[in-house]
Short mmCIF file of C-alpha atoms in Angstrom, two decimals:
data_model
loop_
_atom_site.label_atom_id
_atom_site.label_comp_id
_atom_site.label_asym_id
_atom_site.label_seq_id
_atom_site.Cartn_x
_atom_site.Cartn_y
_atom_site.Cartn_z
CA MET A 938 -0.20 -0.23 0.27
CA HIS A 939 3.08 1.86 1.08
CA LYS A 940 4.39 1.97 -2.26
CA ASN A 941 1.21 2.07 -4.56
CA ARG A 942 0.76 5.64 -2.15
CA MET A 943 4.20 6.83 -3.45
CA GLN A 944 4.00 5.77 -6.93
CA PHE A 945 0.46 8.43 -6.71
CA ILE A 946 2.57 10.84 -5.60
CA ALA A 947 5.18 10.76 -7.69
CA TYR A 948 2.58 10.81 -10.70
CA ILE A 949 0.77 13.99 -9.31
CA LEU A 950 3.58 15.72 -8.70
CA ALA A 951 5.18 15.11 -12.24
CA TYR A 952 2.37 15.13 -14.45
CA PRO A 953 1.02 18.86 -14.19
CA PHE A 954 5.53 19.38 -15.24
CA ILE A 955 4.97 16.93 -18.30
CA TRP A 956 1.14 18.49 -19.33
CA LEU A 957 3.03 21.92 -19.47
CA ILE A 958 6.28 20.94 -20.98
CA SER A 959 4.02 19.15 -23.83
CA LYS A 960 2.19 22.49 -24.21
CA LEU A 961 5.40 24.46 -25.46
CA PRO A 962 5.92 26.16 -28.81
CA PHE A 963 8.99 23.80 -30.56
CA PRO A 964 11.56 26.71 -30.11
CA LEU A 965 11.11 27.16 -26.15
CA LEU A 966 10.58 23.22 -25.67
CA TYR A 967 14.06 23.10 -27.13
CA LEU A 968 15.50 25.77 -25.39
CA LEU A 969 14.59 23.92 -22.14
CA SER A 970 16.16 20.96 -23.46
CA ASP A 971 19.51 22.68 -24.06
CA PHE A 972 19.27 23.40 -20.57
CA VAL A 973 18.41 20.31 -19.07
CA TYR A 974 21.11 18.90 -21.24
CA VAL A 975 23.85 21.03 -19.32
CA ILE A 976 22.64 19.70 -15.81
CA LEU A 977 22.08 16.10 -17.73
CA TYR A 978 25.59 16.00 -19.38
CA ARG A 979 27.55 18.63 -17.56
CA VAL A 980 26.66 18.27 -14.29
CA ILE A 981 25.27 14.91 -13.26
CA GLY A 982 27.19 12.91 -16.16
CA TYR A 983 24.36 10.47 -16.42
CA ARG A 984 25.58 7.49 -17.53
CA LYS A 985 28.68 9.19 -19.02
CA ALA A 986 30.61 5.93 -18.68
CA THR A 987 28.48 3.90 -19.96
CA VAL A 988 28.31 6.06 -23.34
CA ARG A 989 32.01 6.30 -23.69
CA LEU A 990 32.50 2.59 -23.41
CA ASN A 991 30.25 1.70 -25.96
CA LEU A 992 31.83 4.64 -28.42
CA SER A 993 34.80 3.43 -27.59
CA LEU A 994 33.86 -0.09 -28.32
CA ALA A 995 31.84 0.53 -31.83
CA LEU A 996 34.04 3.11 -33.05
CA PRO A 997 37.66 2.59 -31.85
CA HIS A 998 38.61 4.01 -35.27
CA LEU A 999 37.86 7.15 -34.00
CA THR A 1000 39.95 9.66 -31.74
CA ILE A 1001 38.94 10.58 -28.46
CA ALA A 1002 37.93 14.38 -29.53
CA GLU A 1003 35.92 12.94 -32.36
CA ARG A 1004 34.15 10.26 -30.20
CA LYS A 1005 34.04 13.22 -27.56
CA THR A 1006 31.90 15.39 -30.61
CA ILE A 1007 29.59 12.50 -31.30
CA GLU A 1008 29.20 11.98 -27.30
CA LYS A 1009 28.32 15.73 -26.93
CA LYS A 1010 25.68 15.64 -29.93
CA PHE A 1011 23.91 12.73 -28.52
CA TYR A 1012 23.53 14.39 -25.22
CA HIS A 1013 21.64 17.15 -26.75
CA HIS A 1014 19.35 14.27 -29.15
CA PHE A 1015 18.81 12.40 -26.01
CA CYS A 1016 17.79 15.64 -24.71
CA ASP A 1017 15.53 16.40 -27.12
CA SER A 1018 14.04 13.28 -27.40
CA PHE A 1019 12.75 13.22 -23.68
CA PHE A 1020 11.10 16.31 -24.38
CA GLU A 1021 9.83 15.53 -28.08
CA MET A 1022 8.33 12.37 -26.05
CA ALA A 1023 6.51 14.37 -23.44
CA LYS A 1024 4.96 16.82 -26.51
CA THR A 1025 3.55 13.46 -27.50
CA LEU A 1026 0.85 14.47 -24.94
CA THR A 1027 -0.71 17.41 -26.75
CA ILE A 1028 0.89 17.78 -30.20
CA SER A 1029 -1.55 17.93 -33.12
CA ASP A 1030 -2.08 15.66 -36.19
CA GLU A 1031 -0.86 18.52 -38.13
CA GLN A 1032 2.58 18.81 -36.40
CA ILE A 1033 3.74 15.31 -36.17
CA ASN A 1034 3.17 14.70 -39.54
CA LYS A 1035 4.78 17.32 -41.03
CA ARG A 1036 7.68 16.31 -38.28
CA PHE A 1037 7.61 12.44 -38.45
CA VAL A 1038 6.93 11.52 -42.38
CA PHE A 1039 7.15 8.19 -44.38
CA THR A 1040 8.87 8.06 -47.38
CA ASN A 1041 7.39 4.73 -48.97
CA PHE A 1042 4.21 4.13 -47.09
CA GLU A 1043 2.46 2.61 -50.45
CA VAL A 1044 5.51 -0.47 -48.97
CA VAL A 1045 2.80 -0.92 -46.28
CA ARG A 1046 -0.29 -0.77 -47.96
CA GLU A 1047 0.67 -3.62 -50.41
CA LEU A 1048 1.27 -5.71 -47.31
CA GLU A 1049 -2.18 -4.76 -46.04
CA LYS A 1050 -3.70 -5.54 -49.10
CA GLN A 1051 -2.17 -9.30 -48.34
CA GLN A 1052 -4.87 -9.67 -44.73
CA LYS A 1053 -1.84 -11.07 -43.23
CA SER A 1054 -0.19 -9.33 -39.75
CA VAL A 1055 3.07 -7.98 -39.74
CA ALA A 1056 6.09 -8.05 -37.52
CA MET A 1057 8.39 -5.16 -38.33
CA LEU A 1058 11.57 -4.87 -37.16
CA LEU A 1059 13.61 -1.21 -35.82
CA GLY A 1060 16.24 0.14 -33.45
CA HIS A 1061 16.44 2.95 -31.05
CA TYR A 1062 17.85 5.33 -33.93
CA GLY A 1063 16.14 8.19 -34.56
CA SER A 1064 12.41 8.82 -32.94
CA TYR A 1065 11.48 5.57 -32.29
CA GLU A 1066 8.68 6.80 -29.82
CA TRP A 1067 7.24 9.20 -32.62
CA MET A 1068 6.96 5.95 -34.98
CA LEU A 1069 3.88 4.72 -33.34
CA VAL A 1070 2.24 7.73 -35.68
CA MET A 1071 2.18 5.48 -38.52
CA ASN A 1072 -0.86 3.43 -37.13
CA LYS A 1073 -2.79 6.44 -38.27
CA HIS A 1074 -2.42 5.98 -41.35
CA LEU A 1075 -2.85 1.75 -41.06
CA SER A 1076 -5.68 0.20 -41.96
CA LEU A 1077 -4.41 -2.60 -39.67
CA LYS A 1078 -4.34 -2.90 -35.86
CA GLY A 1079 -1.05 -1.22 -34.55
CA TYR A 1080 0.72 -2.68 -31.71
CA GLY A 1081 3.86 -1.48 -29.98
CA ILE A 1082 5.91 -4.08 -27.85
CA TYR A 1083 7.54 -2.62 -24.80
CA LYS A 1084 8.70 -3.09 -20.97
CA PRO A 1085 6.18 -1.82 -19.03
CA ILE A 1086 6.77 0.90 -16.51
CA LYS A 1087 6.92 0.02 -12.83
CA ASN A 1088 4.84 2.86 -11.48
CA LYS A 1089 1.34 1.70 -13.09
CA TYR A 1090 0.76 5.43 -13.22
CA PHE A 1091 3.08 6.27 -15.25
CA ASP A 1092 2.74 3.04 -17.06
CA ARG A 1093 -0.97 3.94 -17.57
CA LEU A 1094 0.09 7.70 -18.99
CA VAL A 1095 2.37 6.22 -21.49
CA LYS A 1096 -0.06 3.95 -22.97
CA LYS A 1097 -2.23 7.07 -23.01
CA MET A 1098 -0.09 9.30 -24.79
CA ARG A 1099 1.11 6.35 -27.44
CA SER A 1100 -2.71 5.58 -27.79
CA ARG A 1101 -3.01 9.10 -29.60
CA PHE A 1102 -1.94 7.46 -32.39
CA ASN A 1103 -4.27 4.21 -32.26
CA ALA A 1104 -1.20 2.30 -31.18
CA GLU A 1105 -1.96 -0.31 -28.76
CA LEU A 1106 0.72 -1.31 -25.83
CA ILE A 1107 1.41 -4.85 -25.32
CA GLY A 1108 3.95 -5.88 -22.72
CA ILE A 1109 6.78 -8.11 -24.01
CA ARG A 1110 4.93 -11.39 -21.91
CA ASP A 1111 1.74 -10.21 -23.25
CA VAL A 1112 2.83 -10.85 -27.19
CA ILE A 1113 2.21 -13.96 -27.46
CA PRO A 1114 -1.27 -14.60 -25.69
CA THR A 1115 -2.07 -11.24 -27.69
CA MET A 1116 -1.20 -13.00 -31.13
CA ARG A 1117 -3.26 -16.01 -30.20
CA ASN A 1118 -6.49 -14.09 -29.49
CA ASN A 1119 -5.92 -12.09 -32.43
CA ILE A 1120 -5.55 -15.32 -34.17
CA ARG A 1121 -9.03 -16.49 -33.14
CA ASN A 1122 -10.64 -13.12 -34.12
CA ASN A 1123 -9.10 -12.86 -37.49
CA VAL A 1124 -7.88 -9.31 -36.15
CA HIS A 1125 -4.44 -8.49 -38.55
CA GLY A 1126 -1.85 -5.98 -37.12
CA VAL A 1127 1.32 -4.65 -37.28
CA TYR A 1128 3.68 -5.66 -34.00
CA GLY A 1129 6.43 -3.45 -33.79
CA PHE A 1130 9.70 -5.25 -32.44
CA ILE A 1131 12.65 -3.17 -30.85
CA THR A 1132 15.28 -5.11 -31.73
CA ASP A 1133 18.30 -4.22 -30.55
CA GLN A 1134 18.55 -3.94 -26.73
CA SER A 1135 20.38 -6.78 -25.35
CA PRO A 1136 18.26 -9.85 -24.24
CA LYS A 1137 19.13 -11.81 -21.01
CA LEU A 1138 21.25 -14.44 -21.00
CA SER A 1139 19.21 -16.77 -19.84
CA SER A 1140 16.85 -16.42 -23.08
CA ALA A 1141 19.83 -15.66 -25.53
CA ILE A 1142 19.46 -18.22 -28.10
CA HIS A 1143 21.27 -16.31 -30.97
CA TRP A 1144 24.93 -14.32 -31.22
CA GLY A 1145 25.41 -12.37 -34.25
CA ASP A 1146 27.72 -9.65 -34.92
CA PHE A 1147 27.45 -6.17 -34.06
CA PHE A 1148 30.11 -3.61 -34.25
CA SER A 1149 32.32 -6.53 -34.91
CA MET A 1150 31.61 -7.59 -31.44
CA GLU A 1151 29.41 -11.32 -30.89
CA VAL A 1152 26.50 -10.46 -29.03
CA PRO A 1153 23.16 -11.74 -28.04
CA ILE A 1154 20.61 -11.15 -30.53
CA HIS A 1155 16.52 -10.48 -30.31
CA VAL A 1156 15.38 -12.74 -32.93
CA GLY A 1157 12.09 -13.13 -31.27
CA GLY A 1158 10.19 -10.85 -34.03
CA GLU A 1159 11.37 -13.18 -36.61
CA LEU A 1160 10.83 -16.12 -35.22
CA LEU A 1161 7.41 -15.21 -33.95
CA ALA A 1162 7.03 -14.01 -37.51
CA LYS A 1163 7.79 -17.60 -39.18
CA LYS A 1164 6.20 -19.30 -36.79
CA ILE A 1165 2.35 -17.58 -36.98
CA GLY A 1166 3.02 -16.96 -40.83
CA LEU A 1167 3.47 -13.08 -40.86
CA ASN A 1168 5.14 -10.68 -43.12
CA MET A 1169 8.11 -8.55 -42.26
CA ILE A 1170 9.42 -5.04 -42.44
CA PHE A 1171 12.39 -3.17 -41.52
CA ALA A 1172 11.84 0.23 -40.30
CA LYS A 1173 14.57 2.57 -41.10
CA ILE A 1174 14.79 6.05 -38.97
CA GLU A 1175 16.04 9.01 -39.77
CA LYS A 1176 16.75 12.51 -38.13
CA THR A 1177 16.50 15.14 -40.93
CA GLY A 1178 16.86 18.00 -38.77
CA ARG A 1179 16.27 19.29 -34.94
CA GLY A 1180 12.50 17.69 -34.11
CA TYR A 1181 12.42 16.32 -37.78
CA TYR A 1182 12.24 12.57 -39.12
CA LYS A 1183 11.68 10.30 -41.99
CA CYS A 1184 11.23 6.57 -42.22
CA THR A 1185 11.91 4.20 -44.79
CA PHE A 1186 10.22 0.93 -44.82
CA ILE A 1187 12.43 -1.78 -46.23
CA PRO A 1188 10.37 -5.15 -46.94
CA VAL A 1189 12.18 -8.70 -46.37
CA GLU A 1190 11.35 -11.26 -48.86
CA GLU A 1191 7.59 -12.91 -48.47
CA ASN A 1192 8.70 -16.58 -47.84
CA ILE A 1193 10.51 -16.08 -44.88
CA LYS A 1194 10.08 -19.59 -43.88
CA ASP A 1195 12.53 -20.70 -46.40
CA VAL A 1196 15.28 -18.18 -44.70
CA PRO A 1197 17.84 -20.13 -42.32
CA ASN A 1198 16.73 -18.79 -38.78
CA PHE A 1199 18.26 -15.89 -37.65
CA ASP A 1200 19.44 -14.19 -41.05
CA ILE A 1201 16.81 -11.88 -41.15
CA SER A 1202 17.21 -10.91 -37.60
CA ASP A 1203 21.32 -10.80 -38.62
CA ARG A 1204 20.54 -8.47 -41.52
CA PHE A 1205 18.46 -6.03 -39.41
CA MET A 1206 21.34 -5.71 -37.39
CA HIS A 1207 23.94 -5.28 -40.11
CA MET A 1208 21.25 -2.69 -41.48
CA LEU A 1209 21.06 -0.28 -37.87
CA GLU A 1210 25.35 -1.20 -37.91
CA GLU A 1211 25.46 0.87 -41.13
CA GLN A 1212 23.20 3.40 -40.23
CA ILE A 1213 24.51 4.51 -37.12
CA LYS A 1214 28.37 4.61 -38.26
CA GLU A 1215 26.72 6.99 -40.90
CA VAL A 1216 25.58 9.18 -38.46
CA PRO A 1217 26.26 8.28 -34.74
CA PRO A 1218 24.93 10.55 -32.31
CA TYR A 1219 21.35 9.53 -33.15
CA TYR A 1220 21.80 5.70 -31.28
CA LEU A 1221 20.73 5.42 -27.74
CA TRP A 1222 24.58 4.67 -26.55
CA THR A 1223 22.96 4.74 -22.79
CA HIS A 1224 21.99 1.35 -22.89
CA LYS A 1225 24.73 -1.21 -21.90
CA ARG A 1226 24.17 -3.01 -25.44
CA PHE A 1227 27.74 -4.46 -25.34
CA LYS A 1228 27.37 -6.16 -21.75
CA HIS A 1229 27.44 -9.82 -22.84
CA ARG A 1230 30.57 -9.87 -25.27
CA ARG A 1231 31.26 -13.24 -25.68
CA ASN A 1232 35.33 -14.32 -24.13
CA ASP A 1233 35.33 -10.60 -23.16
CA PRO A 1234 36.14 -10.57 -19.52
CA ALA A 1235 35.92 -6.52 -19.43
CA ALA A 1236 32.01 -6.68 -20.49
CA ILE A 1237 30.11 -4.59 -18.33
CA LYS A 1238 28.55 -5.97 -15.28
#
């Protein structure tokens, strides 16, 4: 009871600030983001050691000064992403459609015609939060797979924010039950799998190459798609300016059951790696993505 009360108090105190932030015009929003950047990066140093280790592991060919430049740009983007997520609470359709565009939505339209569900793989790059706006353009039902927040009040808030884009969030443990229920009721959907986070070692069934390191790879999206008979696509999100993004869909071959297991997931990770190498600051470097490197005693504990 005490824990629940504390969670509620934290939510009540935070919600007015989140709502006020969401009502700010974008110039003021980013001015506030710049201020928070100074606090987060220069004063607190939030996860700075993790970011620096990740950058040194992934981009060892760069000089310390070059990685430091990427580091600073990343923290600016990281702060922007937080405020953009808050903005989701009240952003208008006109604004979001202008700031997050799709270059080839016809790829999804063709898949919709087949009346089959779709597994979509994406990474922690650019604005994966605003990616949910695609659900406003879908005839299929859109599902975002996420890890529920421990504070149930903030968890409800996050679901409310995402539901403005006609997206339904489902917890990791609810993915298979939801899919089975949809199959029974002949409901077709698009399931978004963020594939680049580091899985628990106890559940790791495949290790693949990512930045020349052998790490465990999430393959649930691929294996579920093969088992249930879904179509698959990759989503490549790029940042085109401050507060502006574009998404390009990359189709995966139709007969995915004929593709060797894990090949599709490995291909996605390779595509993501190439995108990160091209423009590194927009990846989520605060994640301990390389903590389970094989045969590496220096891995993060």
